[in-house]
Amino acid sequence: MTAAPQLTLVHDDPLVALGEVKTVSAGSEIFLQDQAASCLYRLVSGSVRTIRLTEDGRRQIGDFFFAGDLIGLEDDGAHAFTAEALERCEILVLRRSQVEAAATTNAAVAQILFHAGAARLQRMQRHLIQIGRKSAIERVAAALAQFAERGDAETVELPMSRQDLADYLGLTIETVSRMISQLQAHKVIRLNTLRQLRICDPMALRQLAA
Amino acid sequence: MTAAPQLTLVHDDPLVALGEVKTVSAGSEIFLQDQAASCLYRLVSGSVRTIRLTEDGRRQIGDFFFAGDLIGLEDDGAHAFTAEALERCEILVLRRSQVEAAATTNAAVAQILFHAGAARLQRMQRHLIQIGRKSAIERVAAALAQFAERGDAETVELPMSRQDLADYLGLTIETVSRMISQLQAHKVIRLNTLRQLRICDPMALRQLAA
DNA sequence: CGACATGTTGATTCGATTCAACACTTGTGG
DNA sequence: CCACAAGTGTTGAATCGAATCAACATGTCG
């Protein structure tokens, strides 16, 4: 479950031979909603959000991605979401056709795709429960706890805006803000800056995340 | 997107050789939450729901499955959900290890797994948006519209209870009931029985589904 | 420094939940 | 076959949590 360190990842990764690494600047798009999905992307460094905009302007964040994650797996024909770099990113760009071909001859590649796909589905299921059956405070606590798992320290970086968080959790920006304030008031977390916080009471956070 | 007729499916399916068909009676479990996920299941006939129960008793339906669907794809180590037959079902039981092995030598099998996985992810994304960003009436309308796509007639069978629908949509049973009543009052649908309805105004339904 | 974007906080409103009563459907045994 | 009971679904009234509307604070960047 825990991501291998980056360097190891890049060197061991049998996918590396199948594509090339590109650098993407903060805020720019990696692929667009409704575009043909001819590529897969392995995020080498940085962080990415996937967004879907509905006709009437509602916004849903599909997920946030970090180093090691495979992006674009769910898009068979066309991309259902737009992927945007939250900060400067390095991404390994892979032709979908090439990867699928490789998977039939190289068991390691097939393994990677299976596991990445299954992991993706499990993350989405967790996300579904978060959104479908949890209160505002639980959703925010769960999201923070989740980000904390990534960086193993108790210091959590939030590369995304409050609006992103809101659209990820199916809440409004005001509610997210209120819940974060509430967590602070209860000494569960402490904001260093708006985008960086320390988890003071991990137990309480996990409990709230339910 | 539209499921092939059952017979064709079973005969053409390269997975058939890899497993055996079993019959499951209504209400019984196909696999259990947190159980080791050693098998995949191809639903040959009938319908299935996947459920997750949280410690504190909240219930979330992962999805409903119908003939042709592949169940258990998302579960790499252990099953995140319990799968239960909504009615008498025939299921093709496949050893996961065997299928994965077959995928590396048989491109058709690999294809099936990729496509099924991608389709699953896309359904979940749609589900996520439904739950995260839609009102009660939109969620119910979207769910009915979705079921209507399956059976190509305007008559829709609902093999699941109102409670299932509620837990699928992240609503309460009362709200689901109210929304269905409302759709009836507006002549968008008409209940034949509690579990079977006719869509009188497909345009309006699609519009409400947003 | 000043301007604009981002985030916070408060007051009010609104939609969905909760609690409660009632209706319908289904299955069982007398 | 009917009576009854249990399960399932519907409807109404009151409540609650999150959204909305609005003002203000803070952070960021030219």
Coordinates of C-alpha atoms (C1' of nucleotides) in Angstrom, one line a residue:
Chain A
M1 CA 0.0 0.0 0.0
T2 CA 2.8 2.4 0.9
A3 CA 4.5 3.9 -2.2
A4 CA 8.0 2.8 -2.7
P5 CA 10.6 5.6 -2.7
Q6 CA 10.7 7.4 -6.0
L7 CA 14.1 6.5 -7.1
T8 CA 13.6 2.8 -6.6
L9 CA 10.3 3.1 -8.3
V10 CA 11.7 4.7 -11.4
H11 CA 14.5 2.3 -11.7
D12 CA 12.6 -0.9 -11.0
D13 CA 9.6 0.1 -13.0
P14 CA 9.3 -2.0 -16.1
L15 CA 7.1 0.7 -17.5
V16 CA 10.0 3.1 -17.7
A17 CA 11.2 1.5 -20.9
L18 CA 7.8 2.0 -22.5
G19 CA 7.5 5.7 -22.3
E20 CA 9.3 9.0 -21.7
V21 CA 9.4 11.4 -18.9
K22 CA 8.0 14.9 -19.4
T23 CA 7.8 17.9 -17.1
V24 CA 4.5 19.7 -16.6
S25 CA 4.3 23.1 -14.9
A26 CA 1.9 23.9 -12.1
G27 CA -1.7 24.4 -13.2
S28 CA -1.4 23.0 -16.7
E29 CA -3.3 20.1 -18.0
I30 CA -2.0 16.6 -18.6
F31 CA -5.1 15.4 -20.4
L32 CA -8.6 16.8 -21.0
Q33 CA -12.1 15.5 -20.2
D34 CA -13.7 13.8 -23.3
Q35 CA -10.4 13.6 -25.1
A36 CA -9.4 10.3 -26.6
A37 CA -7.5 8.3 -24.0
S38 CA -4.5 7.1 -25.9
C39 CA -2.0 7.3 -23.0
L40 CA -1.4 6.3 -19.4
Y41 CA 0.6 8.4 -17.1
R42 CA 2.9 7.4 -14.2
L43 CA 3.4 10.3 -11.9
V44 CA 7.1 10.4 -11.0
S45 CA 7.0 13.5 -8.8
G46 CA 4.6 16.2 -7.9
S47 CA 0.8 16.0 -7.5
V48 CA -2.2 16.0 -9.8
R49 CA -6.0 16.4 -9.5
T50 CA -8.6 14.9 -11.8
I51 CA -11.7 17.1 -12.3
R52 CA -15.0 16.6 -14.0
L53 CA -17.1 19.6 -14.9
T54 CA -20.8 18.9 -15.6
E55 CA -22.8 20.9 -18.2
D56 CA -24.4 23.0 -15.5
G57 CA -21.0 24.0 -13.9
R58 CA -20.9 21.6 -11.0
R59 CA -17.4 20.4 -10.3
Q60 CA -16.3 17.0 -8.9
I61 CA -12.7 16.1 -8.1
G62 CA -12.1 12.5 -9.0
D63 CA -9.0 12.0 -6.9
F64 CA -5.6 13.5 -6.0
F65 CA -2.6 11.7 -7.3
F66 CA 1.0 11.6 -5.9
A67 CA 4.4 10.2 -6.9
G68 CA 4.1 6.6 -8.0
D69 CA 0.4 6.7 -9.0
L70 CA -0.8 5.6 -12.3
I71 CA -3.2 8.1 -13.9
G72 CA -5.8 7.5 -16.7
L73 CA -6.4 3.8 -16.0
E74 CA -10.1 4.3 -15.8
D75 CA -10.4 5.9 -19.2
D76 CA -11.0 3.3 -21.8
G77 CA -12.3 5.3 -24.8
A78 CA -12.3 8.9 -23.7
H79 CA -11.1 10.5 -20.5
A80 CA -13.9 11.0 -18.1
F81 CA -11.9 13.6 -16.2
T82 CA -9.4 16.3 -16.9
A83 CA -6.1 15.9 -15.1
E84 CA -4.2 19.0 -13.9
A85 CA -0.9 19.4 -12.3
L86 CA -1.2 20.9 -8.8
E87 CA 2.5 21.8 -8.8
R88 CA 5.4 21.2 -11.1
C89 CA 5.3 17.5 -12.0
E90 CA 7.4 14.9 -13.8
I91 CA 5.3 12.3 -15.5
L92 CA 6.1 9.2 -17.4
V93 CA 3.9 9.2 -20.5
L94 CA 3.0 5.8 -21.8
R95 CA 1.1 4.8 -25.0
R96 CA -1.9 2.8 -23.9
S97 CA -1.6 0.4 -26.9
Q98 CA 2.0 -0.2 -26.2
V99 CA 1.4 -0.9 -22.5
E100 CA -1.4 -3.3 -23.2
A101 CA 0.7 -5.1 -25.7
A102 CA 3.6 -5.3 -23.3
A103 CA 1.2 -6.7 -20.7
T104 CA 0.5 -9.8 -22.8
T105 CA 4.1 -10.7 -23.0
N106 CA 5.6 -9.3 -19.8
A107 CA 4.0 -10.7 -16.7
A108 CA 5.5 -7.9 -14.5
V109 CA 3.7 -5.3 -16.6
A110 CA 0.5 -7.2 -16.3
Q111 CA 0.9 -7.4 -12.6
I112 CA 1.5 -3.7 -12.3
L113 CA -1.6 -2.9 -14.3
F114 CA -3.8 -5.3 -12.3
H115 CA -2.6 -4.0 -9.0
A116 CA -2.8 -0.4 -10.0
G117 CA -6.4 -1.0 -11.3
A118 CA -7.5 -2.8 -8.2
A119 CA -5.9 -0.1 -5.9
R120 CA -7.7 2.6 -7.9
L121 CA -11.0 0.8 -7.5
Q122 CA -10.5 0.4 -3.8
R123 CA -9.6 4.1 -3.4
M124 CA -12.8 5.0 -5.3
Q125 CA -14.8 2.7 -3.1
R126 CA -13.5 4.4 0.0
H127 CA -14.2 7.7 -1.6
L128 CA -17.7 6.6 -2.4
I129 CA -18.4 5.7 1.2
Q130 CA -16.9 9.0 2.4
I131 CA -19.1 11.0 0.2
G132 CA -22.2 8.8 0.5
R133 CA -22.5 8.1 4.2
K134 CA -20.3 10.5 6.1
S135 CA -20.9 13.9 7.8
A136 CA -18.9 17.0 6.9
I137 CA -16.5 16.7 9.8
E138 CA -15.9 13.0 9.1
R139 CA -15.2 13.7 5.4
V140 CA -12.7 16.4 6.1
A141 CA -11.0 14.3 8.9
A142 CA -10.8 11.3 6.6
A143 CA -9.3 13.3 3.8
L144 CA -6.6 14.7 6.1
A145 CA -5.9 11.3 7.7
Q146 CA -5.5 10.0 4.1
F147 CA -3.0 12.6 3.1
A148 CA -1.1 12.1 6.3
E149 CA -0.6 8.4 5.3
R150 CA 1.3 9.6 2.3
G151 CA 4.0 11.7 3.9
D152 CA 4.9 9.5 6.9
A153 CA 5.5 12.5 9.1
E154 CA 2.8 14.2 11.1
T155 CA 3.3 17.2 8.9
V156 CA 0.8 17.2 6.0
E157 CA 1.2 19.3 2.9
L158 CA -2.0 20.2 1.1
P159 CA -1.1 20.9 -2.5
M160 CA -4.7 21.6 -3.3
S161 CA -7.0 24.6 -2.6
R162 CA -10.0 24.5 -0.2
Q163 CA -12.2 24.6 -3.3
D164 CA -10.5 21.4 -4.5
L165 CA -11.0 19.8 -1.2
A166 CA -14.7 20.8 -1.2
D167 CA -15.2 19.4 -4.7
Y168 CA -13.4 16.2 -3.7
L169 CA -15.6 15.7 -0.6
G170 CA -18.9 16.9 -2.1
L171 CA -19.1 19.9 0.3
T172 CA -18.8 23.7 -0.1
I173 CA -15.7 25.6 0.5
E174 CA -17.3 27.3 3.5
T175 CA -18.1 24.0 5.1
V176 CA -14.6 22.7 4.6
S177 CA -13.2 25.8 6.1
R178 CA -15.5 25.5 9.1
M179 CA -14.5 21.9 9.7
I180 CA -10.8 22.7 9.5
S181 CA -11.3 25.5 12.0
Q182 CA -13.3 23.1 14.2
L183 CA -10.5 20.5 14.1
Q184 CA -8.1 23.3 15.1
A185 CA -10.3 24.5 17.9
H186 CA -10.3 20.9 19.3
K187 CA -6.5 20.7 19.0
V188 CA -6.7 17.8 16.6
I189 CA -4.7 19.6 14.0
R190 CA -2.7 22.9 13.8
L191 CA -2.2 24.9 10.6
N192 CA 1.3 26.0 10.0
T193 CA 0.3 27.8 6.8
L194 CA -2.9 27.5 4.9
R195 CA -1.4 24.6 2.9
Q196 CA 0.6 22.9 5.6
L197 CA -0.6 21.5 8.9
R198 CA 0.5 19.4 11.7
I199 CA -1.6 16.6 13.2
C200 CA -1.5 17.0 16.9
D201 CA -3.8 14.2 17.9
P202 CA -3.7 11.4 15.3
M203 CA -6.0 9.2 17.4
A204 CA -8.7 11.8 17.6
L205 CA -8.4 12.4 13.9
R206 CA -8.7 8.7 13.0
Q207 CA -11.7 8.5 15.4
L208 CA -13.4 11.4 13.7
A209 CA -12.7 10.0 10.3
A210 CA -14.8 7.0 11.5
Chain B
M1 CA -22.0 -0.6 -23.5
T2 CA -25.2 -2.7 -24.1
A3 CA -24.8 -6.2 -22.8
A4 CA -24.7 -8.9 -25.4
P5 CA -27.5 -11.5 -25.2
Q6 CA -26.7 -14.0 -22.5
L7 CA -26.2 -17.1 -24.7
T8 CA -23.8 -15.4 -27.0
L9 CA -22.0 -14.1 -24.1
V10 CA -21.5 -17.4 -22.5
H11 CA -20.5 -19.2 -25.7
D12 CA -18.1 -16.5 -26.9
D13 CA -16.6 -15.8 -23.6
P14 CA -13.0 -17.1 -23.3
L15 CA -13.4 -17.0 -19.5
V16 CA -15.9 -19.9 -19.7
A17 CA -13.2 -22.4 -20.1
L18 CA -11.5 -21.1 -16.9
G19 CA -14.2 -21.7 -14.4
E20 CA -17.5 -23.3 -13.7
V21 CA -21.0 -22.1 -13.4
K22 CA -22.8 -22.2 -10.1
T23 CA -26.3 -21.4 -9.1
V24 CA -26.9 -19.1 -6.1
S25 CA -30.3 -18.6 -4.5
A26 CA -31.9 -15.2 -3.8
G27 CA -30.5 -13.5 -0.8
S28 CA -27.4 -15.6 -0.4
E29 CA -23.9 -14.4 -0.4
I30 CA -21.4 -14.9 -3.2
F31 CA -18.5 -13.5 -1.2
L32 CA -18.0 -11.7 2.1
Q33 CA -16.5 -8.4 3.0
D34 CA -12.9 -8.8 4.3
Q35 CA -12.7 -12.3 2.9
A36 CA -9.6 -13.2 0.8
A37 CA -10.4 -12.4 -2.8
S38 CA -9.3 -15.5 -4.6
C39 CA -12.0 -15.5 -7.2
L40 CA -13.6 -13.4 -9.9
Y41 CA -17.2 -13.9 -10.8
R42 CA -19.0 -13.5 -14.2
L43 CA -22.7 -13.0 -13.6
V44 CA -24.4 -15.1 -16.2
S45 CA -28.0 -14.4 -15.2
G46 CA -29.8 -12.7 -12.3
S47 CA -28.7 -9.6 -10.4
V48 CA -26.4 -8.9 -7.5
R49 CA -25.7 -6.1 -5.1
T50 CA -22.4 -5.3 -3.3
I51 CA -22.6 -4.0 0.2
R52 CA -20.2 -2.5 2.6
L53 CA -21.1 -2.3 6.3
T54 CA -19.1 0.1 8.4
E55 CA -18.3 -0.6 12.1
D56 CA -21.0 1.8 13.3
G57 CA -23.7 0.2 11.1
R58 CA -23.9 2.5 8.1
R59 CA -24.5 0.7 4.9
Q60 CA -23.3 1.6 1.4
I61 CA -24.2 -0.3 -1.7
G62 CA -21.2 -0.4 -4.1
D63 CA -23.1 -1.2 -7.2
F64 CA -25.8 -3.4 -8.7
F65 CA -24.7 -6.0 -11.2
F66 CA -26.6 -7.7 -14.0
A67 CA -26.0 -10.4 -16.6
G68 CA -22.6 -10.1 -18.2
D69 CA -21.0 -8.1 -15.5
L70 CA -17.7 -9.1 -13.9
I71 CA -17.8 -9.0 -10.1
G72 CA -14.9 -8.8 -7.7
L73 CA -12.4 -7.0 -10.0
E74 CA -11.7 -4.3 -7.4
D75 CA -10.6 -6.6 -4.7
D76 CA -7.0 -7.3 -4.9
G77 CA -6.2 -8.7 -1.5
A78 CA -9.5 -9.0 0.4
H79 CA -13.0 -8.1 -0.7
A80 CA -14.0 -4.6 0.3
F81 CA -17.6 -5.4 -0.2
T82 CA -20.0 -8.3 0.4
A83 CA -21.7 -9.6 -2.8
E84 CA -25.3 -10.8 -2.4
A85 CA -27.7 -12.3 -5.0
L86 CA -30.8 -10.2 -5.3
E87 CA -32.6 -13.1 -7.0
R88 CA -31.7 -16.6 -8.2
C89 CA -28.4 -16.2 -10.1
E90 CA -26.1 -18.2 -12.3
I91 CA -22.5 -17.2 -11.8
L92 CA -19.3 -18.3 -13.5
V93 CA -16.7 -18.7 -10.7
L94 CA -13.1 -18.1 -11.8
R95 CA -10.0 -18.5 -9.8
R96 CA -8.2 -15.2 -9.8
S97 CA -4.7 -16.7 -10.2
Q98 CA -5.9 -18.7 -13.1
V99 CA -7.4 -15.8 -14.9
E100 CA -4.4 -13.6 -14.3
A101 CA -2.2 -16.4 -15.7
A102 CA -4.4 -16.8 -18.7
A103 CA -4.3 -13.0 -19.3
T104 CA -0.5 -13.2 -19.9
T105 CA -0.8 -15.8 -22.7
N106 CA -4.3 -15.0 -24.1
A107 CA -4.7 -11.5 -25.4
A108 CA -8.5 -11.9 -25.5
V109 CA -8.6 -12.6 -21.8
A110 CA -6.4 -9.6 -21.1
Q111 CA -8.7 -7.5 -23.2
I112 CA -11.7 -8.6 -21.3
L113 CA -10.1 -7.8 -18.0
F114 CA -8.9 -4.3 -19.1
H115 CA -12.2 -3.4 -20.5
A116 CA -14.2 -4.7 -17.6
G117 CA -11.9 -2.9 -15.2
A118 CA -12.1 0.4 -17.1
A119 CA -15.9 0.1 -17.4
R120 CA -16.1 -0.6 -13.7
L121 CA -14.0 2.5 -12.9
Q122 CA -16.2 4.6 -15.2
R123 CA -19.4 3.4 -13.6
M124 CA -17.9 4.3 -10.2
Q125 CA -16.9 7.7 -11.3
R126 CA -20.5 8.3 -12.5
H127 CA -21.7 7.0 -9.2
L128 CA -19.3 9.3 -7.4
I129 CA -20.6 12.4 -9.2
Q130 CA -24.2 11.3 -8.5
I131 CA -23.6 11.0 -4.8
G132 CA -21.3 14.0 -4.4
R133 CA -22.9 16.6 -6.4
K134 CA -26.6 15.8 -7.1
S135 CA -29.8 16.5 -5.3
A136 CA -32.1 13.7 -4.1
I137 CA -34.4 14.0 -7.1
E138 CA -31.5 13.9 -9.5
R139 CA -30.0 10.9 -7.9
V140 CA -33.2 8.9 -8.0
A141 CA -33.9 10.0 -11.6
A142 CA -30.4 9.1 -12.6
A143 CA -30.6 5.7 -11.0
L144 CA -33.9 4.9 -12.8
A145 CA -32.6 6.1 -16.1
Q146 CA -29.6 3.9 -15.6
F147 CA -31.6 0.8 -15.0
A148 CA -33.8 1.7 -17.9
E149 CA -30.7 1.5 -20.2
R150 CA -30.3 -2.2 -19.2
G151 CA -33.6 -3.5 -20.3
D152 CA -34.2 -1.8 -23.6
A153 CA -38.0 -1.5 -23.0
E154 CA -39.5 1.4 -21.1
T155 CA -40.5 -1.1 -18.5
V156 CA -38.0 -1.2 -15.7
E157 CA -37.6 -4.0 -13.2
L158 CA -36.2 -3.1 -9.8
P159 CA -34.7 -6.2 -8.2
M160 CA -33.6 -4.3 -5.2
S161 CA -35.5 -2.8 -2.2
R162 CA -36.0 0.9 -1.5
Q163 CA -33.5 0.5 1.3
D164 CA -30.9 -0.8 -1.3
L165 CA -31.7 2.1 -3.5
A166 CA -31.2 4.5 -0.6
D167 CA -27.9 3.0 0.4
Y168 CA -26.8 3.1 -3.2
L169 CA -27.6 6.8 -3.6
G170 CA -26.5 8.0 -0.1
L171 CA -30.1 8.9 0.9
T172 CA -32.7 7.6 3.4
I173 CA -35.4 5.2 2.4
E174 CA -38.0 7.9 3.1
T175 CA -36.4 10.3 0.7
V176 CA -36.2 7.7 -2.0
S177 CA -39.8 7.0 -1.5
R178 CA -40.8 10.6 -1.7
M179 CA -38.8 11.2 -4.9
I180 CA -40.4 8.2 -6.5
S181 CA -43.8 9.5 -5.5
Q182 CA -42.9 12.9 -6.9
L183 CA -41.8 11.4 -10.2
Q184 CA -45.1 9.7 -10.3
A185 CA -47.1 12.8 -9.5
H186 CA -45.3 14.6 -12.3
K187 CA -46.2 11.7 -14.7
V188 CA -42.6 11.0 -15.4
I189 CA -42.9 7.4 -14.3
R190 CA -45.7 5.0 -13.3
L191 CA -45.4 2.2 -10.8
N192 CA -46.9 -1.1 -12.1
T193 CA -45.9 -2.9 -8.9
L194 CA -43.5 -1.7 -6.2
R195 CA -40.7 -3.4 -8.1
Q196 CA -41.7 -2.7 -11.6
L197 CA -42.3 0.7 -13.3
R198 CA -42.9 2.2 -16.7
I199 CA -41.1 5.3 -17.8
C200 CA -43.8 7.6 -19.3
D201 CA -41.6 10.6 -20.1
P202 CA -38.1 9.5 -20.8
M203 CA -37.1 13.0 -21.8
A204 CA -38.2 14.5 -18.5
L205 CA -36.4 11.7 -16.6
R206 CA -33.1 12.3 -18.4
Q207 CA -33.5 16.0 -17.8
L208 CA -34.1 15.5 -14.1
A209 CA -31.1 13.1 -14.0
A210 CA -29.0 16.1 -15.1
Chain C
dC1 C1' 2.5 49.0 -0.7
dG2 C1' -1.6 48.0 -2.9
dA3 C1' -4.7 44.8 -5.4
dC4 C1' -6.7 40.5 -6.1
dA5 C1' -7.3 35.9 -5.0
dT6 C1' -8.0 32.8 -1.3
dG7 C1' -9.8 31.6 3.0
dT8 C1' -12.7 32.4 7.3
dT9 C1' -16.7 33.5 10.0
dG10 C1' -21.6 34.8 10.9
dA11 C1' -26.8 34.8 9.9
dT12 C1' -30.2 32.8 7.5
dT13 C1' -32.4 29.4 4.5
dC14 C1' -33.3 25.1 2.5
dG15 C1' -33.2 20.2 1.6
dA16 C1' -32.8 15.9 3.5
dT17 C1' -33.1 13.4 7.9
dT18 C1' -35.5 11.9 11.8
dC19 C1' -39.4 10.5 14.2
dA20 C1' -43.9 8.9 13.9
dA21 C1' -48.1 7.0 12.0
dC22 C1' -50.3 4.6 8.6
dA23 C1' -50.9 1.6 4.1
dC24 C1' -49.9 -2.0 1.3
dT25 C1' -47.9 -6.6 0.2
dT26 C1' -46.5 -11.1 1.2
dG27 C1' -46.4 -15.2 3.5
dT28 C1' -48.2 -18.4 7.2
dG29 C1' -51.1 -21.3 9.8
dG30 C1' -55.7 -22.1 11.4
Chain D
dC1 C1' -59.8 -19.3 2.0
dC2 C1' -59.4 -16.0 5.2
dA3 C1' -57.2 -13.9 9.3
dC4 C1' -53.3 -12.3 11.0
dA5 C1' -48.6 -11.0 11.4
dA6 C1' -44.3 -9.3 9.7
dG7 C1' -42.0 -7.0 6.4
dT8 C1' -41.8 -3.2 3.1
dG9 C1' -43.2 1.1 1.5
dT10 C1' -45.5 5.7 1.9
dT11 C1' -46.7 10.1 3.9
dG12 C1' -46.6 14.0 7.3
dA13 C1' -44.5 17.1 10.9
dA14 C1' -40.5 18.7 13.2
dT15 C1' -35.6 19.0 13.4
dC16 C1' -30.9 19.3 12.0
dG17 C1' -26.9 19.9 9.1
dA18 C1' -24.9 21.9 5.3
dA19 C1' -25.7 25.4 1.7
dT20 C1' -26.3 30.0 0.6
dC21 C1' -25.6 34.8 1.1
dA22 C1' -22.8 38.3 3.0
dA23 C1' -19.1 40.6 5.3
dC24 C1' -14.5 40.4 6.6
dA25 C1' -9.6 38.6 7.2
dT26 C1' -5.5 36.8 5.4
dG27 C1' -2.2 35.6 2.0
dT28 C1' 0.1 36.3 -2.4
dC29 C1' 2.0 38.6 -6.1
dG30 C1' 2.8 42.4 -9.2

